[in-house]
Coordinates of C-alpha atoms in Angstrom, one line a residue:
X12 CA -50.4 -4.4 4.4
X13 CA -50.4 -1.2 2.8
X14 CA -48.8 0.6 5.8
X15 CA -46.0 -2.0 5.9
X16 CA -45.3 -1.6 2.2
X17 CA -45.2 2.2 2.6
X18 CA -42.8 2.0 5.6
X19 CA -40.5 -0.4 3.7
X20 CA -40.5 2.0 0.6
X21 CA -39.8 5.0 3.0
X22 CA -36.9 2.9 4.5
X23 CA -35.3 2.1 1.2
X24 CA -35.8 5.5 -0.4
X25 CA -36.0 6.3 -4.0
X26 CA -33.7 5.0 -6.5
X27 CA -30.6 7.3 -7.2
X28 CA -30.9 10.1 -9.8
X29 CA -29.3 9.5 -13.2
X30 CA -25.7 11.2 -12.8
X31 CA -26.7 13.4 -16.0
X32 CA -29.7 14.9 -14.0
X33 CA -27.8 14.9 -10.4
X34 CA -24.7 16.5 -11.8
X35 CA -24.9 17.7 -15.4
X36 CA -21.8 20.0 -15.3
X37 CA -19.4 17.5 -15.7
X38 CA -19.0 14.1 -17.8
X39 CA -18.5 10.7 -15.9
X40 CA -15.8 8.3 -16.7
X41 CA -18.2 6.0 -18.6
X42 CA -17.8 8.3 -21.4
X43 CA -14.0 8.3 -21.2
X44 CA -11.9 11.5 -22.3
X45 CA -9.5 11.7 -24.9
X46 CA -5.7 11.2 -24.0
X47 CA -4.1 14.6 -23.0
X48 CA -1.5 13.1 -20.4
X49 CA 1.1 12.2 -23.0
X50 CA 2.6 15.6 -22.9
X51 CA 6.0 14.8 -24.1
X52 CA 4.8 12.9 -27.1
X53 CA 5.8 9.3 -25.9
X54 CA 4.8 7.8 -29.3
X55 CA 8.1 9.5 -30.7
X56 CA 9.9 6.6 -28.9
X57 CA 7.7 3.8 -30.0
X58 CA 7.8 1.7 -33.2
X59 CA 4.9 1.7 -35.6
X60 CA 3.8 -1.6 -34.2
X61 CA 3.7 -0.4 -30.9
X62 CA 1.8 2.9 -31.6
X63 CA -0.8 0.9 -33.4
X64 CA -1.2 -1.3 -30.5
X65 CA -1.4 1.4 -28.2
X66 CA -4.2 3.0 -30.1
X67 CA -6.1 -0.3 -30.6
X68 CA -6.0 -1.2 -26.9
X69 CA -7.0 2.3 -26.0
X70 CA -10.0 2.5 -28.1
X71 CA -11.2 -1.0 -27.1
X72 CA -10.9 0.0 -23.4
X73 CA -12.6 3.3 -23.8
X74 CA -15.5 1.8 -25.8
X75 CA -16.3 -1.3 -24.2
X76 CA -14.8 -1.3 -20.5
X77 CA -15.3 2.5 -19.7
X78 CA -19.2 2.4 -19.7
X79 CA -19.4 -0.7 -17.3
X80 CA -16.5 -0.5 -15.0
X81 CA -18.0 1.4 -12.1
X82 CA -21.0 -0.7 -12.0
X83 CA -19.0 -4.0 -11.7
X84 CA -16.5 -2.1 -9.3
X85 CA -19.4 -1.5 -7.0
X86 CA -20.7 -5.0 -7.2
X87 CA -17.1 -6.4 -7.0
X88 CA -17.9 -8.8 -9.7
X89 CA -16.0 -9.7 -12.9
X90 CA -17.6 -8.9 -16.2
X91 CA -17.1 -12.2 -17.9
X92 CA -18.9 -10.8 -21.2
X93 CA -16.1 -8.5 -22.0
X94 CA -13.5 -11.3 -22.0
X95 CA -14.0 -11.9 -25.9
X96 CA -13.2 -8.3 -26.3
X97 CA -10.2 -8.4 -24.3
X98 CA -9.1 -11.4 -26.3
X99 CA -9.5 -9.5 -29.4
X100 CA -6.7 -7.2 -28.3
X101 CA -4.3 -10.3 -28.6
X102 CA -2.1 -9.1 -25.7
X103 CA -2.6 -12.4 -23.7
X104 CA 0.8 -14.1 -23.7
X105 CA 2.7 -10.7 -24.0
X106 CA 6.2 -11.4 -25.1
X107 CA 5.9 -15.1 -25.7
X108 CA 6.6 -16.3 -29.2
X109 CA 4.8 -19.2 -30.7
X110 CA 1.9 -21.3 -29.4
X111 CA -0.6 -18.9 -30.5
X112 CA 1.1 -16.1 -28.4
X113 CA 1.2 -12.5 -30.0
X114 CA 5.3 -12.2 -29.5
X115 CA 5.1 -8.6 -28.5
X116 CA 8.0 -6.6 -27.6
X117 CA 8.3 -5.9 -23.7
X118 CA 7.8 -2.4 -24.6
X119 CA 4.5 -3.0 -26.7
X120 CA 3.4 -5.3 -23.8
X121 CA 4.2 -2.7 -21.2
X122 CA 2.2 0.0 -23.1
X123 CA -0.8 -2.4 -23.6
X124 CA -0.8 -2.9 -19.8
X125 CA -0.6 1.1 -19.2
X126 CA -3.5 1.7 -21.7
X127 CA -5.7 -1.1 -20.0
X128 CA -5.0 0.5 -16.6
X129 CA -5.7 3.7 -17.8
X130 CA -9.4 2.8 -18.0
X131 CA -9.4 0.1 -15.5
X132 CA -6.9 -1.2 -13.1
X133 CA -8.7 -4.3 -12.5
X134 CA -8.7 -5.5 -16.1
X135 CA -4.9 -4.7 -16.1
X136 CA -4.4 -6.9 -13.2
X137 CA -6.7 -9.8 -14.6
X138 CA -4.5 -9.7 -17.8
X139 CA -1.2 -9.4 -16.0
X140 CA -1.9 -12.4 -13.6
X141 CA -3.0 -14.6 -16.5
X142 CA -0.3 -13.4 -19.0
X143 CA 2.8 -12.2 -17.3
X144 CA 2.7 -14.5 -14.4
X145 CA 0.9 -17.8 -15.4
X146 CA 1.4 -18.1 -19.1
X147 CA 4.9 -16.7 -18.8
X148 CA 5.8 -19.4 -16.1
X149 CA 4.6 -22.3 -18.4
X150 CA 6.5 -20.6 -21.5
X151 CA 9.8 -20.2 -19.3
X152 CA 9.5 -23.2 -17.2
X153 CA 7.2 -25.8 -19.0
X154 CA 8.1 -28.7 -21.1
X155 CA 7.3 -28.5 -24.8
X156 CA 4.3 -30.7 -24.1
X157 CA 3.0 -28.3 -21.6
X158 CA 3.4 -25.3 -23.7
X159 CA 1.4 -27.1 -26.6
X160 CA -1.3 -28.2 -24.4
X161 CA -1.9 -25.1 -22.5
X162 CA -0.7 -21.9 -24.1
X163 CA -2.9 -21.8 -27.2
X164 CA -6.2 -21.8 -25.3
X165 CA -4.6 -19.4 -22.7
X166 CA -3.6 -17.0 -25.4
X167 CA -7.1 -16.8 -27.0
X168 CA -8.6 -16.4 -23.5
X169 CA -10.6 -19.3 -24.1
X170 CA -9.3 -20.5 -20.7
X171 CA -8.1 -18.3 -17.8
X172 CA -5.0 -19.2 -15.5
X173 CA -3.8 -17.9 -12.1
X174 CA -0.5 -18.0 -10.2
X175 CA -0.3 -18.9 -6.8
X176 CA 2.7 -18.2 -4.8
X177 CA 1.5 -16.1 -1.9
X178 CA 0.3 -17.9 1.4
X179 CA -1.6 -16.5 4.6
X180 CA 1.7 -16.8 6.5
X181 CA 4.2 -15.8 3.6
X182 CA 3.8 -12.5 1.7
X183 CA 7.0 -10.6 1.3
X184 CA 8.7 -14.0 2.8
X185 CA 7.4 -16.0 -0.1
X186 CA 10.4 -18.1 -0.3
X187 CA 9.8 -19.7 3.1
X188 CA 6.3 -21.0 1.8
X189 CA 4.9 -24.1 3.4
X190 CA 2.6 -25.7 0.9
X191 CA 4.1 -29.2 0.1
X192 CA 4.4 -31.5 -2.7
X193 CA 5.1 -35.3 -2.1
X194 CA 6.1 -37.6 -4.8
X195 CA 3.9 -40.5 -5.2
X196 CA 3.3 -43.2 -8.1
X197 CA 2.5 -41.3 -11.3
X198 CA 2.6 -37.8 -9.8
X199 CA 2.5 -35.5 -6.7
X200 CA 0.4 -34.9 -3.8
X201 CA 0.0 -31.1 -2.9
X202 CA -1.1 -30.0 0.5
X203 CA -1.5 -26.4 1.7
X204 CA -3.0 -23.1 1.4
X205 CA -2.6 -19.8 -0.8
X206 CA -4.0 -16.5 -0.5
X207 CA -4.6 -13.4 -2.3
X208 CA -4.6 -15.1 -5.8
X209 CA -6.2 -13.2 -8.5
X210 CA -8.3 -14.8 -11.0
X211 CA -8.3 -18.1 -8.7
X212 CA -12.1 -18.2 -8.2
X213 CA -12.9 -19.1 -11.9
X214 CA -9.4 -19.9 -13.3
X215 CA -9.3 -23.1 -15.4
X216 CA -5.4 -23.5 -14.8
X217 CA -3.9 -22.8 -11.5
X218 CA 0.1 -22.5 -11.4
X219 CA 0.9 -23.5 -7.9
X220 CA 4.2 -23.3 -5.9
X221 CA 4.9 -25.8 -3.5
X222 CA 8.0 -27.3 -1.5
X223 CA 9.2 -30.7 -2.5
X224 CA 9.4 -32.7 0.6
X225 CA 12.3 -34.8 -0.6
X226 CA 14.8 -31.9 -1.7
X227 CA 13.2 -28.9 0.3
X228 CA 13.1 -26.8 -2.7
X229 CA 10.4 -25.1 -4.7
X230 CA 8.7 -26.9 -7.5
X231 CA 5.9 -25.7 -9.7
X232 CA 2.7 -27.4 -10.7
X233 CA -0.2 -27.1 -13.0
X234 CA -3.5 -27.7 -11.3
X235 CA -6.8 -28.1 -13.2
X236 CA -9.9 -26.6 -12.1
X237 CA -12.3 -29.1 -10.1
X238 CA -9.4 -31.3 -8.9
X239 CA -10.4 -33.4 -6.1
X240 CA -9.4 -31.9 -3.0
X241 CA -8.9 -28.2 -4.3
X242 CA -11.2 -25.6 -2.9
X243 CA -11.1 -22.0 -3.8
X244 CA -13.1 -19.2 -2.3
X245 CA -13.4 -15.5 -2.9
X246 CA -11.9 -12.9 -0.3
X247 CA -14.6 -10.4 0.1
X248 CA -14.7 -6.8 1.5
X249 CA -11.8 -5.4 -0.6
X250 CA -11.5 -1.8 -1.0
X251 CA -9.2 -1.9 -4.2
X252 CA -9.2 -3.8 -7.4
X253 CA -12.7 -4.8 -6.6
X254 CA -13.5 -6.4 -9.9
X255 CA -10.4 -8.8 -9.5
X256 CA -11.5 -12.1 -8.0
X257 CA -8.9 -12.7 -5.4
X258 CA -9.2 -16.0 -3.6
X259 CA -8.1 -18.4 -0.8
X260 CA -6.9 -21.6 -2.1
X261 CA -7.1 -24.9 -0.1
X262 CA -5.4 -28.0 -1.0
X263 CA -6.1 -31.2 0.7
X264 CA -4.3 -34.2 -1.0
X265 CA -4.5 -32.8 -4.6
X266 CA -3.1 -35.1 -7.1
X267 CA -1.1 -33.8 -9.9
X268 CA 0.1 -36.2 -12.5
X269 CA 4.0 -36.1 -13.5
X270 CA 3.0 -34.5 -16.6
X271 CA 1.8 -31.3 -15.1
X272 CA 4.9 -30.6 -12.9
X273 CA 6.7 -27.7 -14.2
X274 CA 10.1 -29.2 -15.2
X275 CA 11.8 -25.8 -15.1
X276 CA 10.9 -24.7 -11.6
X277 CA 13.6 -26.4 -9.3
X278 CA 14.2 -23.8 -6.8
X279 CA 12.6 -20.4 -5.7
X280 CA 15.3 -18.8 -7.9
X281 CA 13.3 -20.1 -10.9
X282 CA 10.5 -17.8 -10.0
X283 CA 12.7 -14.9 -10.5
X284 CA 12.9 -15.5 -14.2
X285 CA 9.1 -14.9 -14.4
X286 CA 9.1 -12.1 -11.6
X287 CA 11.7 -10.1 -13.5
X288 CA 9.2 -9.7 -16.5
X289 CA 5.9 -9.5 -14.5
X290 CA 7.6 -6.5 -12.3
X291 CA 8.3 -4.6 -15.4
X292 CA 4.6 -4.9 -16.3
X293 CA 3.6 -4.0 -12.7
X294 CA 5.7 -0.8 -12.9
X295 CA 3.6 0.2 -15.9
X296 CA 0.1 -0.3 -14.2
X297 CA 0.5 3.0 -12.1
X298 CA 1.7 4.6 -15.1
X299 CA -1.6 3.9 -16.9
X300 CA -3.7 4.6 -13.7
X301 CA -2.0 7.9 -13.4
X302 CA -2.8 8.9 -17.0
X303 CA -6.4 8.1 -16.6
X304 CA -6.7 10.2 -13.4
X305 CA -5.0 13.1 -15.1
X306 CA -7.2 12.9 -18.1
X307 CA -10.3 12.7 -16.0
X308 CA -9.1 15.7 -14.0
X309 CA -8.0 17.7 -17.1
X310 CA -11.8 17.5 -18.6
X311 CA -13.4 18.0 -15.0
X312 CA -11.6 21.2 -14.4
X313 CA -12.7 22.8 -17.6
X314 CA -16.2 21.7 -17.3
X315 CA -16.9 22.4 -13.7
X316 CA -17.4 26.0 -12.8
X317 CA -17.4 27.7 -9.3
X318 CA -17.3 31.3 -8.3
X319 CA -18.3 32.2 -11.9
X320 CA -15.2 30.6 -13.6
X321 CA -13.9 27.0 -14.4
X322 CA -12.0 25.2 -11.9
X323 CA -9.1 25.1 -14.5
X324 CA -8.8 29.0 -14.0
X325 CA -7.7 28.7 -10.5
X326 CA -3.8 28.8 -9.9
X327 CA -3.9 26.3 -7.1
X328 CA -5.6 23.7 -9.3
X329 CA -3.3 24.6 -12.4
X330 CA -0.3 23.9 -10.1
X331 CA -1.5 20.5 -9.0
X332 CA -2.4 19.6 -12.5
X333 CA 0.8 20.3 -13.7
X334 CA 2.6 18.5 -10.9
X335 CA 0.5 15.5 -11.8
X336 CA 1.5 15.9 -15.6
X337 CA 5.2 16.2 -14.7
X338 CA 5.0 13.0 -12.6
X339 CA 3.6 11.1 -15.4
X340 CA 6.1 12.3 -17.8
X341 CA 8.9 11.0 -15.5
X342 CA 7.1 7.9 -15.0
X343 CA 6.8 7.2 -18.7
X344 CA 10.5 7.4 -19.3
X345 CA 11.5 5.4 -16.5
X346 CA 9.1 2.7 -17.7
X347 CA 10.5 3.0 -21.2
X348 CA 14.0 2.9 -20.0
X349 CA 13.3 -0.3 -17.9
X350 CA 11.9 -2.1 -21.0
X351 CA 15.0 -1.0 -23.0
X352 CA 17.3 -2.4 -20.3
X353 CA 15.3 -5.7 -20.3
X354 CA 15.5 -5.9 -24.4
X355 CA 19.1 -5.3 -24.1
X356 CA 19.8 -8.1 -21.4
X357 CA 21.1 -5.4 -19.1
X358 CA 18.3 -5.2 -16.6
X359 CA 19.0 -6.2 -13.1
X360 CA 16.5 -7.3 -10.2
X361 CA 17.3 -4.0 -8.8
X362 CA 16.4 -2.1 -12.0
X363 CA 13.0 -3.8 -12.0
X364 CA 12.2 -3.3 -8.4
X365 CA 13.2 0.5 -8.4
X366 CA 11.0 0.8 -11.5
X367 CA 8.0 -0.7 -9.7
X368 CA 8.7 1.1 -6.3
X369 CA 9.0 4.3 -7.9
X370 CA 6.2 4.3 -10.4
X371 CA 3.7 3.2 -7.7
X372 CA 4.9 5.8 -5.4
X373 CA 4.5 8.6 -7.7
X374 CA 1.2 7.4 -9.1
X375 CA 0.2 7.6 -5.3
X376 CA 0.8 11.4 -5.5
X377 CA -1.0 11.7 -8.8
X378 CA -4.3 10.1 -7.8
X379 CA -4.2 11.9 -4.3
X380 CA -3.9 15.3 -6.0
X381 CA -6.7 14.1 -8.3
X382 CA -9.0 13.3 -5.7
X383 CA -8.4 16.8 -4.1
X384 CA -9.1 18.4 -7.5
X385 CA -12.3 16.5 -7.9
X386 CA -13.7 17.7 -4.6
X387 CA -17.0 15.8 -3.6
X388 CA -16.9 13.9 -6.8
X389 CA -13.3 12.7 -6.0
X390 CA -15.2 10.0 -3.7
X391 CA -17.6 8.8 -6.5
X392 CA -16.4 5.9 -8.6
X393 CA -18.5 7.4 -11.4
X394 CA -15.7 9.7 -12.0
X395 CA -13.1 7.3 -11.8
X396 CA -10.7 8.9 -9.5
X397 CA -12.0 7.6 -6.2
X398 CA -11.9 4.0 -8.0
X399 CA -8.2 4.7 -9.1
X400 CA -7.4 6.0 -5.7
X401 CA -8.5 2.7 -4.1
X402 CA -7.2 0.5 -6.9
X403 CA -3.6 2.0 -6.8
X404 CA -3.2 0.8 -2.9
X405 CA -3.2 -3.2 -3.7
X406 CA -0.7 -2.4 -6.7
X407 CA 1.5 -0.3 -4.3
X408 CA 1.8 -3.6 -2.2
X409 CA 1.7 -6.5 -4.6
X410 CA 4.4 -7.9 -6.4
X411 CA 6.9 -6.6 -3.7
X412 CA 5.8 -3.7 -1.4
X413 CA 7.3 -0.3 -1.9
X414 CA 9.6 -1.2 1.1
X415 CA 10.7 -4.7 -0.2
X416 CA 11.4 -3.6 -3.8
X417 CA 13.4 -0.6 -2.2
X418 CA 15.4 -3.2 -0.2
X419 CA 16.1 -5.2 -3.4
X420 CA 17.4 -2.3 -5.0
X421 CA 19.4 -1.5 -2.0
X422 CA 21.0 -4.5 -1.6
X423 CA 22.1 -4.6 -5.3
X424 CA 23.7 -1.0 -4.9
X425 CA 25.4 -1.4 -1.7
X426 CA 26.2 -5.2 -1.4
X427 CA 24.4 -5.6 1.8
X428 CA 21.2 -7.4 2.4
X429 CA 18.6 -6.0 5.3
X430 CA 15.7 -7.9 4.7
X431 CA 15.7 -9.6 8.0
X432 CA 16.2 -7.6 11.3
X433 CA 19.7 -7.3 12.6
X434 CA 18.3 -8.8 15.9
X435 CA 17.4 -12.3 14.1
X436 CA 21.0 -12.7 13.2
X437 CA 22.2 -11.8 16.6
X438 CA 19.7 -14.5 18.1
X439 CA 20.7 -17.0 15.6
X440 CA 24.5 -16.7 16.5
X441 CA 23.8 -16.7 20.2
X442 CA 22.0 -20.2 19.7
X443 CA 25.0 -21.8 18.0

């Protein structure tokens, strides 16, 4: 018995050393560094209220989330105990006015998104799905009764929402979705499947898009957690945004009463009213991620010594750091201009798509350089960069991949749509 226990202990090994003992030369991301990535003094472009919000979000994220994010990222679990702290930020509901929502400027909502993502991308995705997709859909497309019923609780994060558009067979081609909604007495019956739906495993409110079997148009529905025929399971083995609980949603004859059909969603085009705002928010996630990576690397290069000097003293490292910094300043200004175009009513789908595609592309370069600068510690989630490197990958793809967003902008500036291969058009014509 003693031999068996000894062999088991040898197989398992000793617990990992505390990081402060294993690597005392640098500070982990659990103690987050001060903001040094805002080199062009972005606050000068913000209102007093926006500056105050930015500082408030930064302080809460650094104090409450930074110490626990690596642990929960490794476990791929959501830290429900921090939800009250996130609620105190008063950013859920973003630009929505009334119904207990904060009524922020879109710039204020965007910089809050960036400050959350600077510390943890998963938390920013949790808020974005809940607020800029689900809540905004109810605010823009719901009835007055639906807004009164759902938004106040969602704004306080007493309840959580998800937004279900993507299906296993329809990602970029979301307008071809196959989930159906059939009219019956007193309501609708939904059948189908959704995939990659953030927050869905624990959401109280699920905003579901389905095809009306009578009109063949896309309609929206509010489905409640625990509805008969509704099954949600967690998608496992992700390498990015591991704290976010993405799920598969199965619907088998799920009944939705008439009062929970979203009156303002009558075609796929109606979803674009929501996506126009959410794509601005998503464009700010890579900005925040890149800022966090720079801030960590800046501190690390000054703390870590090799060949008798800090890593910050080496020319190659300085060039990489400055390249990262330049990207971030450009990203901030593009994001800010995108917000101003929206506020003035001038923003087009192409503007939003270019912003999301470009910031996520530049952030990819920043996190890649950051991983190089961190050496071996660049593959440890304890120092943020490896985690940010992985978290950016799903953001690069969701809310329109880089390629799809590029094609949206290209269609706008050329007048020619190129989403489907030319061969499909030829095949279609040949069948006529």
